């Protein structure tokens, strides 16, 4: 099936910030990657910021976090949102707008961990931090609400899926998982059609994906052949929390995200799967700049909300 053209509003946005051309001949340093990601993320963030009742930085289980509380009074569900960035870039500020919208739209208490990044802290540091924060939130419903869901985008979706697997294995209840364009298979050189079809030209490149994986796994590339690094390669997906999986059509990670959704369904897990035409990797950050993105984000967040509050579905 031929690929759809890139959403024109996203295309204009990439041109505006000078990131629509071919990748640089020389790979950027980690510091340059982080600075570039932060610049673009803050530039496209909602302005003024979406209002919620409170936003507070804290530490849970020794991990820095940001906690968002909704305007609505009364019981609220809890969502642990894990930011993306290839395990290398991203922070609490790059996804502040995403967390504020989730908090507002779901009427949920959002907890976002500022997990350790590679290459300074390779696998499994990020996973350990996210699991510790999710445990703390789940163990303190009076402070953070219930039921609990996990959410994330890109590398954050990988970590959310891995934590969901741990919750299942530990017998901990989990209401839902929201996985936006997840990287689910960390084997080097794996051959998914989308890694070839969308290798360049859509902001994230296949070379960048593999470089990030190498930096994340560091001296143990074999970790990518199993969980928790690669949730798609879990021995069984049975008994996992219901999932919402959304992927952009023009994303080198598209096919592994869709494959995970299919594998969940085959294992009897309730799942809704979306392949959004014309959208690229990282699209949830562009919801105030693209009508197509806003529609996709609204759909995914509504479906997550229905899983958290079944009586309103």
Coordinates of C-alpha atoms in Angstrom, one line a residue:
X1 CA 0.0 0.0 0.0
X2 CA 1.5 3.4 -1.0
X3 CA 2.3 5.8 1.9
X4 CA 0.1 8.8 2.4
X5 CA 1.7 12.2 2.0
X6 CA 2.9 13.9 5.2
X7 CA 0.2 16.0 7.0
X8 CA 0.7 19.5 5.5
X9 CA 0.5 21.2 8.9
X10 CA 3.3 18.9 10.3
X11 CA 5.3 19.5 7.1
X12 CA 5.0 23.3 7.5
X13 CA 6.0 22.9 11.2
X14 CA 9.2 21.0 10.3
X15 CA 10.1 23.6 7.7
X16 CA 9.5 26.4 10.2
X17 CA 12.1 24.9 12.6
X18 CA 14.5 23.8 9.9
X19 CA 14.2 20.1 10.5
X20 CA 12.6 19.0 7.3
X21 CA 15.8 18.3 5.3
X22 CA 18.1 15.3 5.1
X23 CA 19.9 14.2 8.3
X24 CA 23.3 15.8 8.9
X25 CA 26.3 14.2 7.4
X26 CA 28.0 14.0 10.8
X27 CA 25.9 12.5 13.6
X28 CA 25.2 15.0 16.4
X29 CA 26.7 14.5 19.9
X30 CA 24.4 13.5 22.8
X31 CA 24.5 17.0 24.1
X32 CA 23.4 18.3 20.7
X33 CA 20.7 15.7 20.4
X34 CA 19.3 16.8 23.8
X35 CA 19.5 20.5 23.0
X36 CA 17.7 20.0 19.7
X37 CA 15.0 17.9 21.1
X38 CA 14.4 20.3 23.9
X39 CA 14.3 23.3 21.5
X40 CA 11.7 21.7 19.3
X41 CA 9.6 20.3 22.1
X42 CA 9.4 23.6 24.0
X43 CA 8.7 25.5 20.7
X44 CA 5.7 23.4 19.9
X45 CA 4.3 23.2 23.4
X46 CA 0.9 24.8 24.1
X47 CA 1.2 28.5 24.9
X48 CA -0.2 29.5 27.3
X49 CA 0.2 26.1 29.1
X50 CA -3.0 24.1 29.7
X51 CA -4.3 24.9 33.1
X52 CA -4.6 22.1 35.8
X53 CA -5.2 22.4 39.5
X54 CA -1.5 22.0 40.5
X55 CA 1.9 20.9 39.1
X56 CA 4.6 19.9 41.6
X57 CA 8.1 18.5 41.3
X58 CA 8.8 15.8 43.9
X59 CA 10.8 12.5 44.4
X60 CA 9.1 9.1 44.6
X61 CA 11.1 6.0 45.4
X62 CA 14.2 8.1 45.0
X63 CA 13.3 9.2 41.4
X64 CA 12.5 12.8 40.4
X65 CA 8.9 13.1 39.2
X66 CA 6.4 15.8 38.3
X67 CA 2.9 15.4 39.6
X68 CA -0.2 17.0 37.9
X69 CA -3.5 17.2 39.7
X70 CA -6.8 17.9 37.9
X71 CA -9.3 20.6 38.6
X72 CA -12.1 18.2 39.3
X73 CA -12.7 17.3 43.0
X74 CA -13.3 13.8 44.1
X75 CA -11.8 10.4 43.3
X76 CA -9.5 10.3 40.3
X77 CA -7.6 7.6 38.4
X78 CA -3.8 7.7 38.3
X79 CA -1.7 7.7 35.2
X80 CA 2.1 7.2 35.2
X81 CA 3.2 8.9 32.0
X82 CA 6.7 8.0 30.7
X83 CA 8.3 10.5 28.3
X84 CA 9.9 9.5 25.0
X85 CA 13.3 10.4 23.6
X86 CA 15.0 7.2 22.5
X87 CA 16.2 6.6 26.1
X88 CA 18.7 9.4 25.4
X89 CA 16.9 12.7 25.3
X90 CA 13.7 14.2 26.7
X91 CA 12.8 15.4 30.2
X92 CA 9.9 16.6 32.3
X93 CA 9.7 19.9 30.4
X94 CA 9.7 18.3 26.8
X95 CA 6.4 16.5 27.6
X96 CA 4.9 19.0 30.1
X97 CA 2.2 19.9 27.5
X98 CA 1.3 16.2 27.0
X99 CA 1.0 15.6 30.7
X100 CA -1.1 18.7 31.2
X101 CA -3.6 17.7 28.5
X102 CA -3.8 14.1 29.8
X103 CA -4.5 15.4 33.3
X104 CA -7.2 17.8 32.0
X105 CA -8.8 15.5 29.5
X106 CA -8.9 12.4 31.8
X107 CA -9.5 14.2 35.1
X108 CA -6.5 12.0 36.3
X109 CA -3.6 12.5 38.6
X110 CA -0.5 12.3 36.3
X111 CA 2.9 11.2 37.6
X112 CA 5.8 11.6 35.2
X113 CA 9.2 10.1 36.2
X114 CA 12.4 11.9 35.2
X115 CA 14.2 8.6 34.7
X116 CA 17.9 8.3 34.2
X117 CA 19.1 8.6 30.6
X118 CA 21.6 6.7 28.6
X119 CA 24.5 6.7 27.7
X120 CA 25.4 7.9 31.2
X121 CA 22.9 5.4 32.7
X122 CA 22.4 2.5 30.3
X123 CA 19.8 -0.3 30.5
X124 CA 18.2 -1.2 32.8
X125 CA 18.4 2.1 34.7
X126 CA 15.5 3.8 33.0
X127 CA 13.3 0.7 33.4
X128 CA 14.3 0.4 37.1
X129 CA 13.3 4.0 37.7
X130 CA 10.0 3.7 36.0
X131 CA 9.1 0.5 37.7
X132 CA 10.0 2.0 41.1
X133 CA 7.8 5.0 40.5
X134 CA 4.9 2.9 39.2
X135 CA 5.1 0.7 42.3
X136 CA 5.0 3.7 44.6
X137 CA 2.0 5.2 42.8
X138 CA 0.1 1.9 42.9
X139 CA 1.0 1.4 46.6
X140 CA -0.3 4.8 47.6
X141 CA -3.9 5.2 46.1
X142 CA -4.8 7.7 48.8
X143 CA -2.1 10.0 47.5
X144 CA -2.3 9.4 43.7
X145 CA -5.7 7.8 43.0
X146 CA -6.9 4.6 41.5
X147 CA -7.2 2.7 39.3
X148 CA -3.7 3.0 37.8
X149 CA -2.8 3.2 34.1
X150 CA 0.6 3.4 32.3
X151 CA 1.2 5.6 29.3
X152 CA 4.1 6.7 27.3
X153 CA 5.4 7.6 23.8
X154 CA 8.3 6.1 21.8
X155 CA 10.9 4.9 24.3
X156 CA 8.5 5.9 27.1
X157 CA 5.9 3.5 25.6
X158 CA 8.6 0.8 25.6
X159 CA 9.1 1.4 29.3
X160 CA 5.4 1.6 30.0
X161 CA 4.8 -1.8 28.2
X162 CA 7.8 -3.3 30.1
X163 CA 6.4 -2.1 33.5
X164 CA 2.9 -3.4 32.5
X165 CA 4.5 -6.9 32.0
X166 CA 6.1 -6.6 35.4
X167 CA 2.8 -5.6 37.0
X168 CA 1.2 -8.7 35.4
X169 CA 3.9 -11.0 36.6
X170 CA 3.6 -9.5 40.2
X171 CA -0.1 -9.9 40.2
X172 CA -0.6 -6.1 40.5
X173 CA -3.8 -4.7 39.1
X174 CA -3.5 -2.3 36.1
X175 CA -6.4 -0.7 34.4
X176 CA -4.9 0.2 31.0
X177 CA -1.8 1.1 29.0
X178 CA -1.5 3.8 26.3
X179 CA 1.4 3.2 23.9
X180 CA 2.1 6.0 21.4
X181 CA 4.4 4.9 18.5
X182 CA 6.3 2.5 20.8
X183 CA 9.8 1.1 20.1
X184 CA 9.2 -2.5 21.0
X185 CA 12.0 -4.6 19.4
X186 CA 15.5 -3.6 20.3
X187 CA 17.3 -6.1 18.3
X188 CA 19.9 -4.5 16.1
X189 CA 19.3 -4.8 12.3
X190 CA 15.8 -6.2 12.6
X191 CA 14.0 -5.9 9.3
X192 CA 10.6 -4.2 9.5
X193 CA 9.3 -2.7 6.3
X194 CA 8.7 0.7 8.0
X195 CA 12.3 0.9 8.9
X196 CA 13.1 0.9 5.2
X197 CA 10.0 2.8 3.9
X198 CA 10.4 5.6 6.4
X199 CA 14.2 5.4 6.9
X200 CA 14.7 9.1 6.2
X201 CA 12.6 12.2 5.5
X202 CA 10.2 12.1 8.4
X203 CA 12.3 13.6 11.3
X204 CA 13.2 10.4 13.0
X205 CA 15.5 8.2 10.9
X206 CA 16.2 4.5 11.1
X207 CA 19.9 5.2 11.7
X208 CA 18.9 7.4 14.7
X209 CA 16.8 4.5 16.1
X210 CA 19.7 2.0 15.9
X211 CA 22.1 4.6 17.3
X212 CA 19.8 5.2 20.3
X213 CA 19.4 1.5 20.9
X214 CA 23.2 0.9 20.9
X215 CA 23.7 3.8 23.4
X216 CA 20.9 2.5 25.6
X217 CA 22.0 -1.2 25.6
X218 CA 25.7 -0.3 25.7
X219 CA 27.8 -3.3 26.4
X220 CA 24.9 -5.8 26.4
X221 CA 23.2 -5.7 23.0
X222 CA 21.9 -9.2 23.7
X223 CA 19.4 -7.6 26.2
X224 CA 17.5 -6.5 23.1
X225 CA 16.6 -10.1 22.3
X226 CA 14.4 -10.4 25.4
X227 CA 12.2 -8.6 27.9
X228 CA 12.2 -6.2 29.6
X229 CA 14.1 -4.4 26.9
X230 CA 11.9 -5.7 24.0
X231 CA 8.3 -6.2 25.2
X232 CA 7.4 -7.6 21.7
X233 CA 9.6 -10.6 22.5
X234 CA 7.9 -11.5 25.8
X235 CA 7.3 -15.3 26.1
X236 CA 3.6 -14.5 26.7
X237 CA 1.4 -11.4 26.6
X238 CA -1.6 -13.1 28.2
X239 CA -3.2 -11.3 31.1
X240 CA -1.9 -7.9 30.3
X241 CA -3.9 -4.7 30.9
X242 CA -6.1 -3.5 28.0
X243 CA -4.2 -1.3 25.6
X244 CA -4.5 1.6 23.2
X245 CA -1.8 1.6 20.6
X246 CA -1.4 4.5 18.1
X247 CA 1.3 4.8 15.4
X248 CA 2.0 7.3 12.7
X249 CA 2.1 5.9 9.2
X250 CA 5.3 7.7 8.4
X251 CA 7.4 6.4 11.3
X252 CA 10.3 3.9 11.1
X253 CA 8.8 2.4 14.3
X254 CA 5.3 1.9 12.8
X255 CA 5.4 -1.8 12.1
X256 CA 6.8 -3.0 15.5
X257 CA 4.1 -0.9 17.3
X258 CA 1.4 -2.4 15.2
X259 CA 2.9 -5.8 15.6
X260 CA 2.7 -5.4 19.4
X261 CA -1.0 -4.5 19.1
X262 CA -1.6 -7.6 17.0
X263 CA 0.3 -9.8 19.4
X264 CA -1.7 -8.4 22.3
X265 CA -5.0 -9.2 20.5
X266 CA -3.8 -12.7 19.6
X267 CA -3.1 -13.2 23.3
X268 CA -6.6 -12.2 24.2
X269 CA -5.8 -8.7 25.5
X270 CA -8.4 -6.0 24.6
X271 CA -6.6 -3.6 22.3
X272 CA -7.5 -0.7 20.0
X273 CA -4.9 -0.2 17.2
X274 CA -4.5 2.9 15.1
X275 CA -2.3 3.6 12.1
X276 CA -2.7 7.4 11.5
X277 CA -2.1 8.5 7.8
X278 CA 0.3 11.3 7.3
X279 CA 1.6 11.4 10.8
X280 CA 5.2 11.1 11.9
X281 CA 7.1 9.9 15.0
X282 CA 6.6 12.1 18.0
X283 CA 3.2 13.4 16.8
X284 CA 1.5 13.8 20.2
X285 CA 3.6 16.8 20.9
X286 CA 2.1 18.6 17.8
X287 CA -1.5 18.5 18.8
X288 CA -1.9 22.3 18.9
X289 CA -0.3 22.7 15.5
X290 CA -2.1 20.0 13.4
X291 CA -5.8 19.2 13.2
X292 CA -4.9 15.6 12.2
X293 CA -2.8 15.2 15.2
X294 CA -5.4 16.8 17.5
X295 CA -8.0 14.3 16.2
X296 CA -5.6 11.4 16.8
X297 CA -4.7 12.5 20.2
X298 CA -8.3 13.1 21.2
X299 CA -9.2 9.6 20.0
X300 CA -6.4 7.9 21.9
X301 CA -7.0 9.8 25.1
X302 CA -10.7 9.2 25.0
X303 CA -10.2 5.5 24.6
X304 CA -7.8 5.5 27.6
X305 CA -10.3 7.4 29.6
X306 CA -13.0 4.8 28.8
X307 CA -10.7 2.1 30.1
X308 CA -10.1 4.1 33.3
X309 CA -13.7 4.9 33.8
X310 CA -15.7 2.0 32.2
X311 CA -19.0 3.3 33.4
X312 CA -18.7 6.4 31.2
X313 CA -17.8 4.4 28.0

